[in-house]
Coordinates of C-alpha atoms in Angstrom, one line a residue:
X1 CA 26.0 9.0 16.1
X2 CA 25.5 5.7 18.0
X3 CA 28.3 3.4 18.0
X4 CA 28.8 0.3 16.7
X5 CA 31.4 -2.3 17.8
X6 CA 32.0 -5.9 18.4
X7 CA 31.4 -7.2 21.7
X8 CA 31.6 -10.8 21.5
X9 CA 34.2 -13.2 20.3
X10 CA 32.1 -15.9 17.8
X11 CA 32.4 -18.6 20.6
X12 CA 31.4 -16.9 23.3
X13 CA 27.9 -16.8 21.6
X14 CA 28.1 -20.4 20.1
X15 CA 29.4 -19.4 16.2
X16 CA 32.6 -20.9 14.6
X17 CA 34.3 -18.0 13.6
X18 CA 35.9 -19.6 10.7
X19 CA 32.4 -20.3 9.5
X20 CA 30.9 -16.6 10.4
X21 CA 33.9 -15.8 7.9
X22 CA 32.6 -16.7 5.5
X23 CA 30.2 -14.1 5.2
X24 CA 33.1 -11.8 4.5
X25 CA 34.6 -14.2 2.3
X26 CA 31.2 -14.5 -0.1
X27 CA 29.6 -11.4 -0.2
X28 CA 33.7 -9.5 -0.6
X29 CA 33.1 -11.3 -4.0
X30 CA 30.2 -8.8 -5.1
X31 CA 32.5 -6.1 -4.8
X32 CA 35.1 -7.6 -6.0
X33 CA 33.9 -8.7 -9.5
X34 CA 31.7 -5.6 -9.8
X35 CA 27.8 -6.8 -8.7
X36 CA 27.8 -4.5 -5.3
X37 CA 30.1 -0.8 -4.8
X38 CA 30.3 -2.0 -0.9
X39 CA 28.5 -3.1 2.2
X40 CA 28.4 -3.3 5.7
X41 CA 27.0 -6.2 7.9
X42 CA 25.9 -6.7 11.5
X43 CA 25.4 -9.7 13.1
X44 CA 24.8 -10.0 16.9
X45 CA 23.3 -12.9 18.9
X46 CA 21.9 -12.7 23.0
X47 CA 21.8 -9.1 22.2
X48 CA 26.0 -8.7 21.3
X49 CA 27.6 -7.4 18.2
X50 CA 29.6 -10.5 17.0
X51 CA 30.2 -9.8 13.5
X52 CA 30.6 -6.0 11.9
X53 CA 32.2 -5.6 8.6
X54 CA 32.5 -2.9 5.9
X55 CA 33.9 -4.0 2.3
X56 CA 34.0 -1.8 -0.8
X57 CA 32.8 1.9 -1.7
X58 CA 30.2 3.7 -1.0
X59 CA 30.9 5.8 -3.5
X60 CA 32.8 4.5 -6.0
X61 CA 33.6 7.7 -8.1
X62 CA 34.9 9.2 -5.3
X63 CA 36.5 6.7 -3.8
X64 CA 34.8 7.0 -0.7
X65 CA 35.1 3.8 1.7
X66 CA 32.1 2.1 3.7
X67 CA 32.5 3.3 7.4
X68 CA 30.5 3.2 10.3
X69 CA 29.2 7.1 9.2
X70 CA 28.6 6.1 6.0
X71 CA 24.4 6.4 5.6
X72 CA 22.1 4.5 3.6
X73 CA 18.8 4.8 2.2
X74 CA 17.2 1.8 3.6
X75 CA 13.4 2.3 1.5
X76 CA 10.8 -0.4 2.6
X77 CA 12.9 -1.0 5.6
X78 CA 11.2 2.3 6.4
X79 CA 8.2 0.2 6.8
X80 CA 8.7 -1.7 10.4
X81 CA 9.7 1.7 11.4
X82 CA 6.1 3.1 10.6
X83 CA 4.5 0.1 11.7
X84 CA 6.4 0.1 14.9
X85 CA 4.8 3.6 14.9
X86 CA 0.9 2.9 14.7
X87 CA 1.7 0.5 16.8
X88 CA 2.5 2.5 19.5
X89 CA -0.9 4.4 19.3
X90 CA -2.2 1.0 19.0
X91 CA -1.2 0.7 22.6
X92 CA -2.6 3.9 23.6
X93 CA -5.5 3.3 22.7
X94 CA -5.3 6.3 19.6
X95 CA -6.2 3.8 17.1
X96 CA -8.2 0.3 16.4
X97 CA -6.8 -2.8 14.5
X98 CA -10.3 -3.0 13.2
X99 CA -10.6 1.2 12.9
X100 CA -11.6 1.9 8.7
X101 CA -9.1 3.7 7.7
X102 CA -12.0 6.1 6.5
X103 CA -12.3 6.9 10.2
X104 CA -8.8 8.7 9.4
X105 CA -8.5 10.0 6.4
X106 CA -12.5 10.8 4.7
X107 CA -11.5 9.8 1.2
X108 CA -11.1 6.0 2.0
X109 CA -14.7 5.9 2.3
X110 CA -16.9 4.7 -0.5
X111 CA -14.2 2.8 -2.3
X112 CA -14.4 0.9 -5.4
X113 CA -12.5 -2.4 -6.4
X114 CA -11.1 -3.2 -9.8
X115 CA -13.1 -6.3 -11.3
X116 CA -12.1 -5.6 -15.3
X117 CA -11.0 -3.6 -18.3
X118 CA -8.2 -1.5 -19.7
X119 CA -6.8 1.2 -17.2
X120 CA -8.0 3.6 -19.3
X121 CA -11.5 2.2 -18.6
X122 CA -11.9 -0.3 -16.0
X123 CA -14.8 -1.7 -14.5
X124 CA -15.8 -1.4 -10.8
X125 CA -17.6 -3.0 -7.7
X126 CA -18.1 -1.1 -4.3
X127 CA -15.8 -2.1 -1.6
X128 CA -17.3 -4.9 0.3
X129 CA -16.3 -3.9 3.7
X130 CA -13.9 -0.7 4.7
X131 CA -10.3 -0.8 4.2
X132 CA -9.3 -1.0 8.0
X133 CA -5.9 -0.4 9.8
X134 CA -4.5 -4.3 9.9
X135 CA -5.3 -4.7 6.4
X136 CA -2.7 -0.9 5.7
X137 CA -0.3 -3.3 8.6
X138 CA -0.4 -6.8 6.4
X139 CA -0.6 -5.2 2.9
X140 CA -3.7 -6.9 2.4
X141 CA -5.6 -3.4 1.9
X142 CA -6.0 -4.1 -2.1
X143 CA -3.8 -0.8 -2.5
X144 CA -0.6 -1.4 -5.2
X145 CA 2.5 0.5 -6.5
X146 CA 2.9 1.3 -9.9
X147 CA 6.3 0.3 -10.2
X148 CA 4.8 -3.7 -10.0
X149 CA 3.8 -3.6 -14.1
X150 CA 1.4 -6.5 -13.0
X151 CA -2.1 -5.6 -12.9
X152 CA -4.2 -2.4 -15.0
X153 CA -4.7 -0.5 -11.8
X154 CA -0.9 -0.7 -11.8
X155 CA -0.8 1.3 -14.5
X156 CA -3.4 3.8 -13.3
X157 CA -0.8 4.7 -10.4
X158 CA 1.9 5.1 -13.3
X159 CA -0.7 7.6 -14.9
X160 CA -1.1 9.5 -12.1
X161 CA 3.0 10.0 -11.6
X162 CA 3.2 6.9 -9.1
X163 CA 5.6 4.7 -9.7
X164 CA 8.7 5.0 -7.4
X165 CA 7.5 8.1 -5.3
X166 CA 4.5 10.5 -5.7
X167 CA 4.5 13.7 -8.4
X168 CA 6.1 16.8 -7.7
X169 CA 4.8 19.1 -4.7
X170 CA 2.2 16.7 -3.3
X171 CA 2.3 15.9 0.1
X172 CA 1.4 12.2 2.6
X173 CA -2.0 13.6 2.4
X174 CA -2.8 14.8 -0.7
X175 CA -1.2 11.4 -2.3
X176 CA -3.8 9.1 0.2
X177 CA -6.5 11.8 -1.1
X178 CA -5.3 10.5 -4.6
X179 CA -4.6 6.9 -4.5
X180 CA -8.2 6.5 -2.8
X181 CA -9.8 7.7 -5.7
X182 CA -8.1 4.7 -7.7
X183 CA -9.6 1.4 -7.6
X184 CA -8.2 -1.3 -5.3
X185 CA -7.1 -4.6 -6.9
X186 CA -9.0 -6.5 -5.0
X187 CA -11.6 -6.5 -2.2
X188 CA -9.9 -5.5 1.5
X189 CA -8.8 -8.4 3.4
X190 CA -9.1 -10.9 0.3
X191 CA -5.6 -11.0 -0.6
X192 CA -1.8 -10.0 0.2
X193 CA -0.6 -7.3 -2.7
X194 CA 3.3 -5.4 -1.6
X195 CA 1.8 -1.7 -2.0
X196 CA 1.4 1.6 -0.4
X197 CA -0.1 0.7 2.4
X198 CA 2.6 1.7 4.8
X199 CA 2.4 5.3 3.2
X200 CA -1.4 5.6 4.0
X201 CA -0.6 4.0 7.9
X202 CA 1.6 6.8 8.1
X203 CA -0.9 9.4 7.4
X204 CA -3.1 7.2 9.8
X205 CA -0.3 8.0 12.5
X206 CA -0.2 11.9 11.5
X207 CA -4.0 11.8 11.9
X208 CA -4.1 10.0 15.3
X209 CA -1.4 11.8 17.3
X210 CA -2.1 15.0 15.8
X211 CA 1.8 15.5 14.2
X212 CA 3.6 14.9 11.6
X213 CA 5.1 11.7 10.6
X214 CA 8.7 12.9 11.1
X215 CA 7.7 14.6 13.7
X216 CA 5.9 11.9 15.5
X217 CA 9.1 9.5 14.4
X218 CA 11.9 11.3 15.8
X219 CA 10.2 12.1 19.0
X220 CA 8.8 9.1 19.8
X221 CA 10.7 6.3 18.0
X222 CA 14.3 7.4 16.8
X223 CA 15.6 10.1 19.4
X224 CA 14.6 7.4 22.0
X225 CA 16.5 5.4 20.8
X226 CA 19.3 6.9 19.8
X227 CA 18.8 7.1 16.4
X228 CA 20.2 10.2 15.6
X229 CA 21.1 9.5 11.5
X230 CA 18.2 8.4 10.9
X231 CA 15.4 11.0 9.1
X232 CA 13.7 11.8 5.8
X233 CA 15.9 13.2 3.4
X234 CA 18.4 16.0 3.9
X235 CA 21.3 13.6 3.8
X236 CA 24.9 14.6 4.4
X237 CA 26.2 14.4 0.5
X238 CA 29.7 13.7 2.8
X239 CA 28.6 10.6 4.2
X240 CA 25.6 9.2 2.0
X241 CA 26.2 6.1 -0.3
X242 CA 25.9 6.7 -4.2
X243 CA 23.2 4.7 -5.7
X244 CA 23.2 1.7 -8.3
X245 CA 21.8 -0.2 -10.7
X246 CA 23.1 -2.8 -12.6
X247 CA 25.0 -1.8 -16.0
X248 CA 24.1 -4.3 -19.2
X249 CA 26.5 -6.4 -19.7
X250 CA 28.5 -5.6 -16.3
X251 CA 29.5 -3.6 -13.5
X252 CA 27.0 -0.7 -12.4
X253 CA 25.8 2.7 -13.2
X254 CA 25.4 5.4 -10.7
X255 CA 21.5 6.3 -10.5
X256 CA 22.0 10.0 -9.1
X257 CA 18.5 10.8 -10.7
X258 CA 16.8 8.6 -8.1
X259 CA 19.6 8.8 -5.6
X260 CA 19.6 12.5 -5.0
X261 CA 16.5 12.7 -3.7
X262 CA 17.5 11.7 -0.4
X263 CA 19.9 14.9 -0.1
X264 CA 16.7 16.9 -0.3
X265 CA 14.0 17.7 2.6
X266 CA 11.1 15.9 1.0
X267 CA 7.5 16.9 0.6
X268 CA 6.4 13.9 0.5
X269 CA 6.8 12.0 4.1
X270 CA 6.6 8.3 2.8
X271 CA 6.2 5.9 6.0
X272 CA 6.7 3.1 3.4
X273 CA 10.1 4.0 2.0
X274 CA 11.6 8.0 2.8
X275 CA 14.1 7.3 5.5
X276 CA 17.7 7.5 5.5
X277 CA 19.8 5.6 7.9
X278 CA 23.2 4.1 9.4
X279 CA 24.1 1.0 10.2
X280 CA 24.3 1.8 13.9
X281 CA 20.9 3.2 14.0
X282 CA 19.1 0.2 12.8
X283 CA 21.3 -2.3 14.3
X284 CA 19.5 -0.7 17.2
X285 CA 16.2 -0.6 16.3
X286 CA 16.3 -4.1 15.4
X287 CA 17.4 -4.6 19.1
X288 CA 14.8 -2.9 20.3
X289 CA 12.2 -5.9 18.9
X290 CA 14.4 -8.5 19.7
X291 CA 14.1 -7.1 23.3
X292 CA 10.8 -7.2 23.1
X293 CA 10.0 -3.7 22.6
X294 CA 12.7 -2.0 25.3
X295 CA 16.5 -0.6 24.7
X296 CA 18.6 0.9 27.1
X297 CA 15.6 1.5 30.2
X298 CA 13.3 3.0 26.7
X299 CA 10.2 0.7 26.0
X300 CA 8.7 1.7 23.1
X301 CA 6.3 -1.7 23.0
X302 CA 5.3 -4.2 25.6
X303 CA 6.6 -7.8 24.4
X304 CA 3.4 -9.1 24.3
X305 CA 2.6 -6.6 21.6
X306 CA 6.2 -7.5 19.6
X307 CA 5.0 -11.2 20.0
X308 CA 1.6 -10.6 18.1
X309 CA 2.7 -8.2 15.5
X310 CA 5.9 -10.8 14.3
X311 CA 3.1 -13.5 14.2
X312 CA 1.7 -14.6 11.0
X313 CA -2.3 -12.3 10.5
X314 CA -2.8 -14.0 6.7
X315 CA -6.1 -15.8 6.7
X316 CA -5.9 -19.0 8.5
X317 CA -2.5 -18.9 8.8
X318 CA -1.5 -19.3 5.0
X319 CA 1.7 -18.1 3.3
X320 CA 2.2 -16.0 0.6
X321 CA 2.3 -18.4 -1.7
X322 CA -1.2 -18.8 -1.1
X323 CA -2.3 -15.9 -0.1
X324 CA -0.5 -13.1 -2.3
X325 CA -0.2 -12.2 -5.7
X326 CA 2.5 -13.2 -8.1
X327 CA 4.5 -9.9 -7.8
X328 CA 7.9 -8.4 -7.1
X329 CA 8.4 -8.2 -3.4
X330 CA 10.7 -8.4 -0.3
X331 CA 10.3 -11.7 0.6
X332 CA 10.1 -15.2 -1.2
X333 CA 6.4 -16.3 -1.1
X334 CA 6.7 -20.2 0.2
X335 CA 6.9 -20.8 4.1
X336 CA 6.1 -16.8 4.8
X337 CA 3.4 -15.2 6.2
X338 CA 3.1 -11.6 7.4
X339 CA 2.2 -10.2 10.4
X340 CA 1.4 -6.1 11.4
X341 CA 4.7 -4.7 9.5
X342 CA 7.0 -7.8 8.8
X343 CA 7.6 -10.9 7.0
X344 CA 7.1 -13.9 9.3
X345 CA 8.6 -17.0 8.6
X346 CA 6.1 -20.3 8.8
X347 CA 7.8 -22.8 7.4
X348 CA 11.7 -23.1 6.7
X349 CA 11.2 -26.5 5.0
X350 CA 8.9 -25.0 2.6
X351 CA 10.9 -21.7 1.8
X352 CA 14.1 -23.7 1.7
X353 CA 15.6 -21.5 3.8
X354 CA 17.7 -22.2 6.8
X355 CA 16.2 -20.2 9.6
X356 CA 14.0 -21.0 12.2
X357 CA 9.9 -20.6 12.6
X358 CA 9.1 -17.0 14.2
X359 CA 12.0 -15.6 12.0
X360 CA 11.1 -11.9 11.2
X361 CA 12.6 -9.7 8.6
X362 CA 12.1 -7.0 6.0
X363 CA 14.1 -5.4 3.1
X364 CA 14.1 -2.7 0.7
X365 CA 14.9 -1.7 -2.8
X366 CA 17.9 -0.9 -2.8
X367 CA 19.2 -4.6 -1.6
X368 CA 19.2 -3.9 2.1
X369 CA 18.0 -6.1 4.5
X370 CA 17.2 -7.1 8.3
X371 CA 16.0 -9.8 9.7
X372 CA 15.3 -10.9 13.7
X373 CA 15.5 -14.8 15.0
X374 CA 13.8 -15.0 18.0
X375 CA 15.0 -18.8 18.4
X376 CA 18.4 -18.3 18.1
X377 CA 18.7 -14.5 19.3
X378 CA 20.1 -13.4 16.4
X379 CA 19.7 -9.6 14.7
X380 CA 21.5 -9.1 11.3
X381 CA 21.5 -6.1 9.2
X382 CA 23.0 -6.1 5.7
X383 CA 23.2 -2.4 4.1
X384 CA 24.1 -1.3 0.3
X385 CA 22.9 0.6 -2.4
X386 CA 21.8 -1.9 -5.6
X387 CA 18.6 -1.2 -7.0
X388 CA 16.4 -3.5 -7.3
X389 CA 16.5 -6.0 -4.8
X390 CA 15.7 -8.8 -7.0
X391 CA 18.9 -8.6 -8.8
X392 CA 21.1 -10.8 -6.4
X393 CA 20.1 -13.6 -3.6
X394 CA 21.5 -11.6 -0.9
X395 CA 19.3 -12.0 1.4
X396 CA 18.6 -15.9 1.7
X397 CA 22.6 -16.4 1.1
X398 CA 23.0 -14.0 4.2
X399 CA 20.4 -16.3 6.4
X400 CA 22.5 -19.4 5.2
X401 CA 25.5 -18.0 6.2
X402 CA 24.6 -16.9 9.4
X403 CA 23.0 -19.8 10.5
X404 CA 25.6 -22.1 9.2
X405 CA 27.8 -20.2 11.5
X406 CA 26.1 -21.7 14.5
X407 CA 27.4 -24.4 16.6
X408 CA 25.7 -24.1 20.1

């Protein structure tokens, strides 16, 4: 297990530490009055651990505390993970930017695009150009999840058994097989739609290197860099954090249906939301693209390559708001762009959110959250187990916080 450990005192790396309390102070209040079992939260800026703090349960039945073992199922953080991935081949000349997906996986060819109708019986257009391996990186691919209850071909994914994984017994390959026969919501590049995009890159990555995803993962990205609770499922039911959701009325209700899943070796390999991990594991990952791509003598990307993939690739440089649907997702919609795998903040003015431009981040479903300030050199990680996201303003309070902290 990596360690994890302060290694700065607040002022040594220009933060009032009475103000950096105060992320303690707010967020001990979610445990406290019921909204959040526990959590654990890493701040670091110029590349030291400043802040580290556990509060609560992770696993309140048993009374288990947060530690630094404790693991987490960190879902669409998965996703920078996977992108980080392709990336990788991108830079060894295994894939294209502008490669169809097609190219990789046969049934992307030929696809047909949702222009009206019932789910039951929708009416189609052909594709007008090939879904392509930036539009899989910037969720612009006019794939969808079912769990969005947005859109008809929404509902087709339901009907199929997709809404918060894939049915039972079908594999990365067979699931891309299946969500290419479904039409897209909307022509490839023409708009930004949260979806399973990251899945199909990962079959994209399987396809290119010639291994699995976990396989291709853990030799190339996580056992590099330490990484060593970080995987797919088969969870130690010791150290794992019970999952929630929010009880009517109050207080919160263990989800073990969901949950459990993540003590299990999965079938399904989902580069979009399958991995399990620790606080010290991705405290380090998100050093490694604050660095630039390198950690401890490993380079995994060349800066140059960081740079462009935490740059904003919507159309003409648009945010969300412009560019994306009105749906659930990770990230608020004004000031943001995305680039190849991560939100990129545009415009802190217009996102009311005090950060700075360049900011780059990601989240997942169950509330946790990460987010990398090239401007200030600051990483933060904020880990717990609340399903969904959208259920408390964790993550914008946790940028506020931080930043308010600084004073050089």
């Amino acid at each position: 297990m990596a360690e994890l450990k302060v290694e700065a005192e607040p002022a040594e790396v220009g933060f009032d530490p009475l103000r950096l309390a105060r992320i303690d102070e707010h967020f001990s209040r979610y445990v406290d009055d019921g909204r959040l079992a526990g959590w654990t939260v890493v701040v670091a800026r110029r590349d030291r651990v400043v802040h580290l703090t556990h509060h609560g349960l992770a696993d309140v039945e048993a009374a288990r505390p947060v530690g630094d073992d404790t693991l987490w199922r960190i879902y669409s953080m998965t996703k920078p993970v996977t992108s980080v991935a392709a990336l990788m081949l991108y830079e060894r000349g295994l894939l294209a930017l502008t490669d169809p997906v097609a190219q990789y996986i046969p049934a992307f060819a030929d696809l047909r695009v949702y222009r009206g109708g019932a789910a039951a019986n929708p009416g189609t257009e052909p594709a007008t150009e090939p879904v392509r391996i930036w539009h899989l990186l910037t969720h612009t691919a006019g794939l969808t999840y079912g769990f969005h209850h947005a859109h008809p071909v929404d509902e087709m994914y339901r009907s199929r058994g997709f809404e918060f994984g894939v049915p039972a017994g079908m594999d990365l390959e067979s699931a891309c097989d299946a969500w290419a026969g479904i039409p897209l919501v909307h022509q490839p590049g023409a708009e930004w739609n949260y979806s399973v995009a990251t899945d199909v890159l990962g079959r994209v990555v399987e396809v290119a290197s010639g291994r699995s995803l976990d396989a291709f993962l853990t030799e190339e990205v996580l056992r590099p860099l330490d990484m060593t609770d970080t995987g797919f499922g088969a969870a130690d039911p010791e150290r794992l954090a019970a999952l929630y959701v929010p009880r009517p009325g109050g207080g919160l209700h263990r989800h073990d249906r969901m949950g459990d899943a993540a003590l299990r070796e999965p079938t399904f390999l989902s580069g979009g939301g399958g991995l399990v991990s620790s606080a010290a594991d991705y405290h380090r990952f998100t050093r490694m693209l604050a660095r630039g791509g390198e950690l401890d003598g490993v380079r995994l990307l060349g800066p140059r390559t960081v740079a462009y993939a935490t740059r904003n690739h919507l159309p003409g440089g648009v945010d969300l708001q412009q560019f994306g649907r009105p749906i659930f997702a990770e990230s608020t919609y004004h000031g943001v762009g995305f680039g190849l795998g991560f939100s990129v903040v545009v415009d802190p003015a217009a996102g009311k959110a005090l950060t700075s431009a360049g900011e780059y981040a990601w989240g997942g479903l169950a509330s946790t959250a990460f987010y990398v300030d090239p401007t200030e050199e600051i990483t933060a990680v904020f880990l717990t187990q609340l399903m969904p996201s959208s259920t408390h303003p964790i993550r914008p309070q946790l940028r506020t916080l931080v930043t308010s902290a600084l004073v050089d």
